[in-house]
Short mmCIF file of N, CA and C in Angstrom, two decimals:
data_model
loop_
_atom_site.label_atom_id
_atom_site.label_comp_id
_atom_site.label_asym_id
_atom_site.label_seq_id
_atom_site.Cartn_x
_atom_site.Cartn_y
_atom_site.Cartn_z
N MET A 1036 55.43 13.30 -62.27
CA MET A 1036 54.25 13.88 -62.09
C MET A 1036 53.90 15.13 -61.24
N LYS A 1037 53.14 15.57 -61.81
CA LYS A 1037 51.95 16.85 -61.47
C LYS A 1037 51.05 17.43 -60.26
N VAL A 1038 52.11 18.03 -59.82
CA VAL A 1038 50.27 17.93 -58.17
C VAL A 1038 50.22 19.18 -58.81
N LEU A 1039 49.02 18.95 -58.62
CA LEU A 1039 48.32 20.65 -57.15
C LEU A 1039 47.63 20.79 -56.38
N VAL A 1040 47.85 21.70 -55.58
CA VAL A 1040 48.36 21.90 -54.44
C VAL A 1040 47.85 23.09 -54.33
N LEU A 1041 45.59 23.24 -53.68
CA LEU A 1041 44.89 24.30 -53.65
C LEU A 1041 45.93 25.19 -52.37
N MET A 1042 45.56 26.45 -52.39
CA MET A 1042 46.69 27.43 -51.64
C MET A 1042 45.38 28.18 -51.35
N ASP A 1043 44.47 27.89 -49.47
CA ASP A 1043 44.31 28.80 -49.36
C ASP A 1043 44.29 30.02 -48.11
N PHE A 1044 45.54 29.77 -47.20
CA PHE A 1044 46.00 30.15 -46.71
C PHE A 1044 46.12 29.39 -45.61
N THR A 1045 45.23 28.86 -45.85
CA THR A 1045 44.97 28.17 -43.93
C THR A 1045 46.28 27.08 -43.24
N ALA A 1046 45.84 26.75 -42.47
CA ALA A 1046 46.74 26.04 -41.24
C ALA A 1046 46.83 25.09 -43.01
N PRO A 1047 45.52 24.00 -43.09
CA PRO A 1047 45.68 22.84 -43.43
C PRO A 1047 46.22 22.82 -44.73
N ALA A 1048 46.22 24.24 -45.53
CA ALA A 1048 46.45 23.77 -46.92
C ALA A 1048 48.46 23.30 -46.90
N ARG A 1049 48.39 24.78 -45.07
CA ARG A 1049 50.34 25.13 -45.27
C ARG A 1049 50.81 23.84 -45.01
N LEU A 1050 49.80 22.62 -44.83
CA LEU A 1050 50.25 21.41 -44.11
C LEU A 1050 50.51 20.01 -45.56
N ALA A 1051 49.16 20.50 -46.61
CA ALA A 1051 48.59 19.98 -47.10
C ALA A 1051 50.62 20.52 -48.22
N LEU A 1052 51.05 21.58 -48.40
CA LEU A 1052 52.50 21.71 -49.20
C LEU A 1052 53.73 21.03 -47.82
N ALA A 1053 53.49 21.67 -47.17
CA ALA A 1053 54.63 21.15 -46.33
C ALA A 1053 55.04 19.89 -46.58
N PHE A 1054 53.60 18.73 -47.35
CA PHE A 1054 53.42 17.04 -46.93
C PHE A 1054 54.19 16.89 -48.75
N VAL A 1055 53.30 17.54 -49.76
CA VAL A 1055 53.30 17.60 -50.91
C VAL A 1055 55.27 17.64 -50.89
N ARG A 1056 55.52 18.48 -50.45
CA ARG A 1056 56.52 19.24 -50.18
C ARG A 1056 58.44 17.79 -49.86
N ALA A 1057 58.26 17.17 -49.17
CA ALA A 1057 58.75 16.68 -48.34
C ALA A 1057 58.56 14.91 -48.74
N ARG A 1058 57.41 14.19 -48.66
CA ARG A 1058 57.06 12.64 -49.54
C ARG A 1058 57.29 13.17 -50.66
N MET A 1059 57.14 14.58 -51.82
CA MET A 1059 57.18 13.93 -53.26
C MET A 1059 58.48 15.27 -53.93
N PRO A 1060 59.74 14.89 -53.09
CA PRO A 1060 60.29 15.91 -53.79
C PRO A 1060 60.85 16.21 -55.48
N HIS A 1061 60.96 15.13 -56.15
CA HIS A 1061 60.72 15.20 -56.91
C HIS A 1061 59.63 15.74 -57.79
N ALA A 1062 58.38 15.69 -58.14
CA ALA A 1062 57.31 15.79 -58.03
C ALA A 1062 57.10 17.63 -58.39
N ARG A 1063 56.56 17.63 -60.48
CA ARG A 1063 56.61 19.23 -60.64
C ARG A 1063 55.22 20.01 -59.33
N VAL A 1064 55.11 20.63 -58.91
CA VAL A 1064 54.24 21.05 -58.21
C VAL A 1064 53.88 22.78 -58.43
N ARG A 1065 52.39 22.70 -58.17
CA ARG A 1065 51.65 23.98 -59.56
C ARG A 1065 51.58 24.59 -58.20
N LEU A 1066 51.40 25.12 -57.62
CA LEU A 1066 50.76 26.16 -56.12
C LEU A 1066 49.39 27.07 -56.63
N VAL A 1067 48.07 26.53 -56.46
CA VAL A 1067 47.08 27.55 -56.49
C VAL A 1067 46.35 27.97 -55.93
N HIS A 1068 46.56 29.44 -56.10
CA HIS A 1068 45.06 30.49 -55.35
C HIS A 1068 44.32 30.14 -55.90
N VAL A 1069 42.78 30.24 -55.37
CA VAL A 1069 41.69 30.08 -56.49
C VAL A 1069 41.06 31.95 -56.69
N LEU A 1070 41.15 32.61 -56.44
CA LEU A 1070 40.84 33.65 -56.22
C LEU A 1070 38.83 34.30 -56.76
N GLU A 1071 37.97 34.09 -55.77
CA GLU A 1071 36.65 33.75 -56.01
C GLU A 1071 35.62 36.14 -56.60
N ARG A 1072 36.02 36.11 -57.87
CA ARG A 1072 35.56 37.39 -57.67
C ARG A 1072 34.22 36.90 -57.89
N SER A 1073 33.20 36.58 -56.96
CA SER A 1073 31.95 37.23 -57.52
C SER A 1073 31.69 37.42 -55.89
N GLY A 1074 32.45 35.82 -54.56
CA GLY A 1074 32.29 37.17 -53.59
C GLY A 1074 31.88 38.25 -53.32
N LEU A 1075 33.34 38.38 -53.90
CA LEU A 1075 33.69 39.84 -53.80
C LEU A 1075 32.00 40.93 -55.06
N SER A 1076 32.29 40.42 -55.93
CA SER A 1076 31.23 41.67 -56.78
C SER A 1076 29.90 40.78 -55.92
N ALA A 1077 29.92 39.99 -54.84
CA ALA A 1077 27.86 39.85 -54.29
C ALA A 1077 28.19 41.09 -52.52
N ALA A 1078 29.46 40.84 -52.79
CA ALA A 1078 29.15 42.39 -51.42
C ALA A 1078 29.26 43.43 -50.95
N PHE A 1079 29.76 43.92 -52.79
CA PHE A 1079 29.30 44.74 -53.38
C PHE A 1079 28.45 45.53 -53.83
N SER A 1080 28.04 44.82 -54.53
CA SER A 1080 25.55 44.61 -54.71
C SER A 1080 25.36 44.57 -53.67
N THR A 1081 25.59 44.76 -52.41
CA THR A 1081 24.52 44.17 -51.47
C THR A 1081 24.81 45.88 -50.84
N PRO A 1082 22.86 46.91 -50.75
CA PRO A 1082 23.02 47.62 -49.66
C PRO A 1082 24.08 48.19 -48.45
N SER A 1083 23.66 46.06 -48.27
CA SER A 1083 24.08 46.86 -46.82
C SER A 1083 24.90 46.28 -46.20
N ALA A 1084 25.57 47.01 -47.45
CA ALA A 1084 27.56 45.99 -47.41
C ALA A 1084 27.66 47.85 -46.78
N GLY A 1085 27.89 49.13 -47.25
CA GLY A 1085 27.80 50.26 -46.79
C GLY A 1085 29.22 50.32 -48.21
N ILE A 1086 28.69 50.11 -48.74
CA ILE A 1086 30.02 50.01 -50.41
C ILE A 1086 29.16 50.66 -51.13
N GLY A 1087 29.51 51.61 -52.16
CA GLY A 1087 28.57 52.54 -53.10
C GLY A 1087 28.26 51.39 -54.27
N GLY A 1088 29.47 50.74 -53.87
CA GLY A 1088 28.46 49.41 -55.46
C GLY A 1088 29.38 49.77 -56.80
N SER A 1089 30.48 50.87 -56.73
CA SER A 1089 30.68 50.84 -58.00
C SER A 1089 31.31 50.13 -58.23
N GLY A 1090 31.90 49.67 -59.52
CA GLY A 1090 33.30 49.15 -60.54
C GLY A 1090 33.99 49.25 -59.94
N GLU A 1091 34.34 50.77 -59.94
CA GLU A 1091 35.54 51.21 -59.75
C GLU A 1091 36.49 50.85 -58.68
N ALA A 1092 35.00 50.51 -57.15
CA ALA A 1092 35.75 50.55 -55.34
C ALA A 1092 35.81 48.74 -56.53
N LEU A 1093 35.58 47.96 -56.51
CA LEU A 1093 35.66 47.08 -56.83
C LEU A 1093 36.34 46.38 -56.99
N ASP A 1094 37.39 47.51 -58.17
CA ASP A 1094 38.63 46.56 -58.91
C ASP A 1094 39.44 46.98 -58.04
N ALA A 1095 39.39 48.64 -56.92
CA ALA A 1095 40.39 48.71 -56.47
C ALA A 1095 40.72 47.19 -55.52
N THR A 1096 39.14 46.96 -54.80
CA THR A 1096 39.51 45.80 -53.84
C THR A 1096 40.71 44.93 -54.58
N LEU A 1097 39.39 44.47 -55.58
CA LEU A 1097 40.26 43.06 -55.90
C LEU A 1097 41.88 43.12 -55.90
N SER A 1098 41.94 44.69 -57.15
CA SER A 1098 43.91 44.83 -57.00
C SER A 1098 44.69 44.48 -55.73
N ALA A 1099 44.16 45.37 -54.69
CA ALA A 1099 44.60 44.77 -53.03
C ALA A 1099 44.82 43.38 -52.77
N ARG A 1100 43.62 43.35 -53.14
CA ARG A 1100 43.31 41.36 -53.13
C ARG A 1100 44.73 40.59 -52.84
N LEU A 1101 44.50 40.21 -54.61
CA LEU A 1101 45.33 39.88 -55.68
C LEU A 1101 46.99 40.63 -54.94
N ALA A 1102 47.67 41.96 -54.88
CA ALA A 1102 49.57 41.69 -54.64
C ALA A 1102 48.95 41.39 -52.82
N GLU A 1103 48.01 41.33 -51.84
CA GLU A 1103 48.05 40.35 -50.84
C GLU A 1103 48.48 38.82 -51.29
N VAL A 1104 47.83 38.13 -52.05
CA VAL A 1104 47.28 36.83 -52.32
C VAL A 1104 49.65 36.61 -53.27
N GLN A 1105 49.92 37.31 -54.06
CA GLN A 1105 50.55 37.62 -54.76
C GLN A 1105 51.61 37.62 -53.67
N ALA A 1106 52.07 38.50 -52.60
CA ALA A 1106 53.30 38.31 -51.61
C ALA A 1106 53.31 37.33 -50.57
N GLU A 1107 51.43 36.72 -50.46
CA GLU A 1107 51.90 35.61 -49.80
C GLU A 1107 52.89 34.22 -50.81
N LEU A 1108 51.89 33.92 -51.76
CA LEU A 1108 52.43 33.23 -52.80
C LEU A 1108 54.13 33.44 -52.90
N ARG A 1109 54.29 34.33 -52.53
CA ARG A 1109 56.63 34.49 -52.95
C ARG A 1109 56.35 33.59 -51.45
N GLN A 1110 56.05 34.09 -50.83
CA GLN A 1110 56.85 34.11 -49.04
C GLN A 1110 56.43 32.04 -49.01
N LEU A 1111 55.80 31.38 -49.85
CA LEU A 1111 55.52 30.17 -49.90
C LEU A 1111 56.34 29.36 -51.29
N GLY A 1112 56.97 30.16 -51.96
CA GLY A 1112 58.76 29.93 -53.11
C GLY A 1112 57.54 30.09 -54.65
N GLY A 1113 56.33 31.08 -54.33
CA GLY A 1113 55.50 31.37 -55.57
C GLY A 1113 53.79 30.14 -56.32
N GLY A 1114 54.06 31.33 -57.33
CA GLY A 1114 52.74 30.11 -57.39
C GLY A 1114 52.01 30.47 -57.69
N GLU A 1115 50.64 30.51 -59.22
CA GLU A 1115 49.36 31.37 -59.65
C GLU A 1115 47.96 31.54 -58.54
N VAL A 1116 47.84 33.11 -59.16
CA VAL A 1116 46.18 33.23 -59.38
C VAL A 1116 45.54 32.90 -60.11
N ILE A 1117 44.73 32.11 -59.63
CA ILE A 1117 43.56 31.65 -61.32
C ILE A 1117 41.90 32.65 -61.05
N GLU A 1118 41.19 33.33 -61.07
CA GLU A 1118 39.99 33.99 -60.93
C GLU A 1118 38.88 32.85 -61.55
N GLY A 1119 38.32 32.01 -60.21
CA GLY A 1119 37.28 31.37 -59.75
C GLY A 1119 36.48 30.58 -59.23
N GLU A 1120 36.19 29.35 -59.74
CA GLU A 1120 35.62 28.20 -58.65
C GLU A 1120 36.33 27.60 -57.92
N PRO A 1121 37.31 27.33 -56.70
CA PRO A 1121 37.78 26.16 -56.97
C PRO A 1121 38.34 25.07 -57.29
N VAL A 1122 36.59 24.29 -57.10
CA VAL A 1122 36.25 23.50 -57.91
C VAL A 1122 36.25 22.99 -59.52
N GLU A 1123 35.78 23.94 -59.43
CA GLU A 1123 36.11 24.43 -61.39
C GLU A 1123 37.50 24.24 -61.24
N VAL A 1124 38.33 24.64 -61.24
CA VAL A 1124 39.09 24.90 -61.08
C VAL A 1124 40.17 24.48 -61.40
N ALA A 1125 39.73 23.37 -60.16
CA ALA A 1125 40.69 21.83 -60.21
C ALA A 1125 40.62 21.32 -60.73
N LEU A 1126 38.67 21.49 -61.20
CA LEU A 1126 38.55 20.21 -61.96
C LEU A 1126 39.29 20.53 -63.80
N ARG A 1127 39.04 21.34 -64.33
CA ARG A 1127 39.46 22.00 -65.30
C ARG A 1127 40.58 21.61 -65.74
N MET A 1128 41.78 22.01 -64.31
CA MET A 1128 43.00 21.68 -64.40
C MET A 1128 43.12 19.92 -64.63
N ALA A 1129 42.45 19.21 -64.35
CA ALA A 1129 43.16 17.36 -63.90
C ALA A 1129 42.64 17.22 -65.11
N GLN A 1130 41.40 17.25 -66.14
CA GLN A 1130 40.17 17.35 -66.56
C GLN A 1130 41.06 17.52 -67.94
N ALA A 1131 41.81 18.53 -68.43
CA ALA A 1131 43.26 19.52 -69.41
C ALA A 1131 44.60 18.14 -68.81
N ARG A 1132 44.53 17.29 -68.09
CA ARG A 1132 45.28 16.75 -67.67
C ARG A 1132 46.64 17.59 -67.71
N GLU A 1133 46.68 19.23 -67.27
CA GLU A 1133 47.38 19.40 -66.73
C GLU A 1133 48.85 19.35 -64.55
N VAL A 1134 47.64 18.33 -64.92
CA VAL A 1134 48.08 17.74 -62.89
C VAL A 1134 47.42 16.28 -63.59
N ASP A 1135 48.68 15.36 -62.23
CA ASP A 1135 48.42 13.89 -62.11
C ASP A 1135 47.66 13.14 -60.19
N LEU A 1136 47.51 14.65 -59.79
CA LEU A 1136 47.31 14.72 -58.72
C LEU A 1136 46.55 16.32 -57.82
N ILE A 1137 46.05 15.96 -57.07
CA ILE A 1137 46.05 17.23 -56.45
C ILE A 1137 46.05 16.82 -54.87
N VAL A 1138 46.17 17.51 -54.48
CA VAL A 1138 46.79 17.65 -52.60
C VAL A 1138 45.65 18.94 -52.34
N VAL A 1139 44.89 18.87 -51.10
CA VAL A 1139 44.43 19.42 -49.97
C VAL A 1139 44.10 19.07 -48.79
N GLY A 1140 43.85 20.80 -48.21
CA GLY A 1140 44.34 20.53 -47.14
C GLY A 1140 42.28 20.11 -46.51
N ARG A 1141 42.24 19.94 -45.80
CA ARG A 1141 40.84 20.55 -44.65
C ARG A 1141 41.30 20.26 -42.88
N ASP A 1142 40.16 21.72 -42.95
CA ASP A 1142 39.96 21.71 -41.31
C ASP A 1142 38.76 20.33 -41.01
N SER A 1143 38.38 21.00 -39.97
CA SER A 1143 37.74 20.08 -39.62
C SER A 1143 36.21 19.84 -39.44
N PRO A 1144 35.46 20.25 -40.56
CA PRO A 1144 34.20 20.88 -40.89
C PRO A 1144 32.96 20.66 -39.45
N GLY A 1145 32.24 20.90 -38.86
CA GLY A 1145 31.58 21.88 -38.22
C GLY A 1145 30.33 20.91 -38.57
N LEU A 1146 29.30 20.63 -37.43
CA LEU A 1146 27.99 18.73 -38.22
C LEU A 1146 27.39 20.31 -38.86
N LEU A 1147 26.89 21.55 -38.65
CA LEU A 1147 26.20 22.78 -39.35
C LEU A 1147 26.88 22.44 -40.62
N SER A 1148 27.79 22.62 -41.42
CA SER A 1148 28.78 22.89 -42.33
C SER A 1148 28.29 22.33 -43.08
N ARG A 1149 29.04 20.37 -42.15
CA ARG A 1149 27.99 19.18 -43.29
C ARG A 1149 26.61 19.12 -44.16
N MET A 1150 26.62 19.13 -42.73
CA MET A 1150 24.35 19.17 -43.54
C MET A 1150 24.10 19.93 -44.56
N VAL A 1151 24.65 20.95 -44.28
CA VAL A 1151 23.88 22.95 -45.40
C VAL A 1151 24.68 22.34 -46.62
N ALA A 1152 26.68 22.09 -46.95
CA ALA A 1152 26.49 22.28 -48.31
C ALA A 1152 27.73 21.23 -48.12
N PRO A 1153 27.94 20.63 -48.75
CA PRO A 1153 29.47 19.89 -49.45
C PRO A 1153 31.02 20.57 -49.28
N SER A 1154 31.40 19.73 -48.82
CA SER A 1154 32.51 21.49 -48.79
C SER A 1154 33.76 20.95 -49.52
N VAL A 1155 33.52 22.43 -50.14
CA VAL A 1155 35.16 22.43 -52.12
C VAL A 1155 35.97 20.99 -51.90
N VAL A 1156 36.44 20.05 -50.82
CA VAL A 1156 37.36 19.07 -50.42
C VAL A 1156 36.95 17.74 -50.69
N GLU A 1157 35.46 17.88 -50.30
CA GLU A 1157 34.55 16.31 -50.93
C GLU A 1157 33.44 16.58 -52.37
N ARG A 1158 33.28 17.88 -52.78
CA ARG A 1158 33.25 17.68 -54.51
C ARG A 1158 34.58 17.49 -54.98
N LEU A 1159 35.48 18.28 -55.25
CA LEU A 1159 36.40 17.56 -55.70
C LEU A 1159 37.14 16.58 -55.70
N VAL A 1160 36.82 14.99 -54.78
CA VAL A 1160 37.46 13.95 -54.42
C VAL A 1160 36.08 13.12 -54.83
N LYS A 1161 35.32 13.52 -54.85
CA LYS A 1161 33.53 12.85 -55.54
C LYS A 1161 33.57 13.19 -57.57
N ALA A 1162 34.26 14.37 -58.13
CA ALA A 1162 34.48 14.40 -59.92
C ALA A 1162 35.31 14.52 -59.81
N SER A 1163 36.39 15.02 -59.09
CA SER A 1163 37.86 14.87 -60.23
C SER A 1163 38.39 13.10 -60.68
N PRO A 1164 38.91 13.61 -61.85
CA PRO A 1164 39.18 12.34 -62.59
C PRO A 1164 40.44 11.93 -62.62
N VAL A 1165 41.32 12.65 -61.82
CA VAL A 1165 42.47 12.16 -60.54
C VAL A 1165 42.39 11.94 -59.47
N PRO A 1166 43.42 11.39 -58.52
CA PRO A 1166 43.32 11.03 -57.21
C PRO A 1166 43.68 12.51 -56.44
N VAL A 1167 42.55 12.15 -55.69
CA VAL A 1167 43.11 13.66 -54.52
C VAL A 1167 43.22 13.48 -53.28
N LEU A 1168 43.84 13.81 -53.14
CA LEU A 1168 45.24 13.76 -51.33
C LEU A 1168 44.51 14.29 -50.22
N VAL A 1169 43.96 14.28 -49.48
CA VAL A 1169 43.33 15.16 -48.55
C VAL A 1169 44.25 15.52 -47.38
N ILE A 1170 44.85 16.05 -46.69
CA ILE A 1170 46.23 16.57 -45.69
C ILE A 1170 44.79 16.99 -44.42
N PRO A 1171 44.23 15.94 -43.58
CA PRO A 1171 43.83 16.33 -42.36
C PRO A 1171 44.35 17.89 -42.08
N GLY A 1172 43.37 19.12 -41.10
CA GLY A 1172 44.70 20.03 -40.50
C GLY A 1172 44.50 19.29 -39.00
N GLU A 1173 45.84 19.57 -38.23
CA GLU A 1173 45.81 19.38 -37.52
C GLU A 1173 44.43 19.34 -36.16
N GLY A 1174 44.07 18.01 -34.77
CA GLY A 1174 42.63 18.39 -34.13
C GLY A 1174 42.03 18.00 -35.97
N ALA A 1175 41.88 17.64 -37.29
CA ALA A 1175 40.87 16.77 -37.49
C ALA A 1175 40.28 15.44 -37.73
#
């Protein structure tokens, strides 16, 4: 079985990875962190951010963040970084049959966040062509 674990380095995501390793020891685990360039780009294009908005500064920030993420993934046993939006990346992998199962951790969202926009987990569960296993965080 090919299992995709989305890793954002939160406690629930780490619990999801631990669950897969403990309960699915023979699975081929694909640990992926999705780096959302759009969020960083928006910060650099906002005058109130107090940043010059230069492409060079954005590239330097992205490079630094990429190095941090790669170091964190190495501590977890390795993984890959893919640029994009988490739901789109996971769905693309599922639709291409690169994975048989998607595993995600979930914090308990507050009422306001549930009312404003669906979470990554909710969007993934609704749209995925493969099963999505949601591991609740402690206290969720």
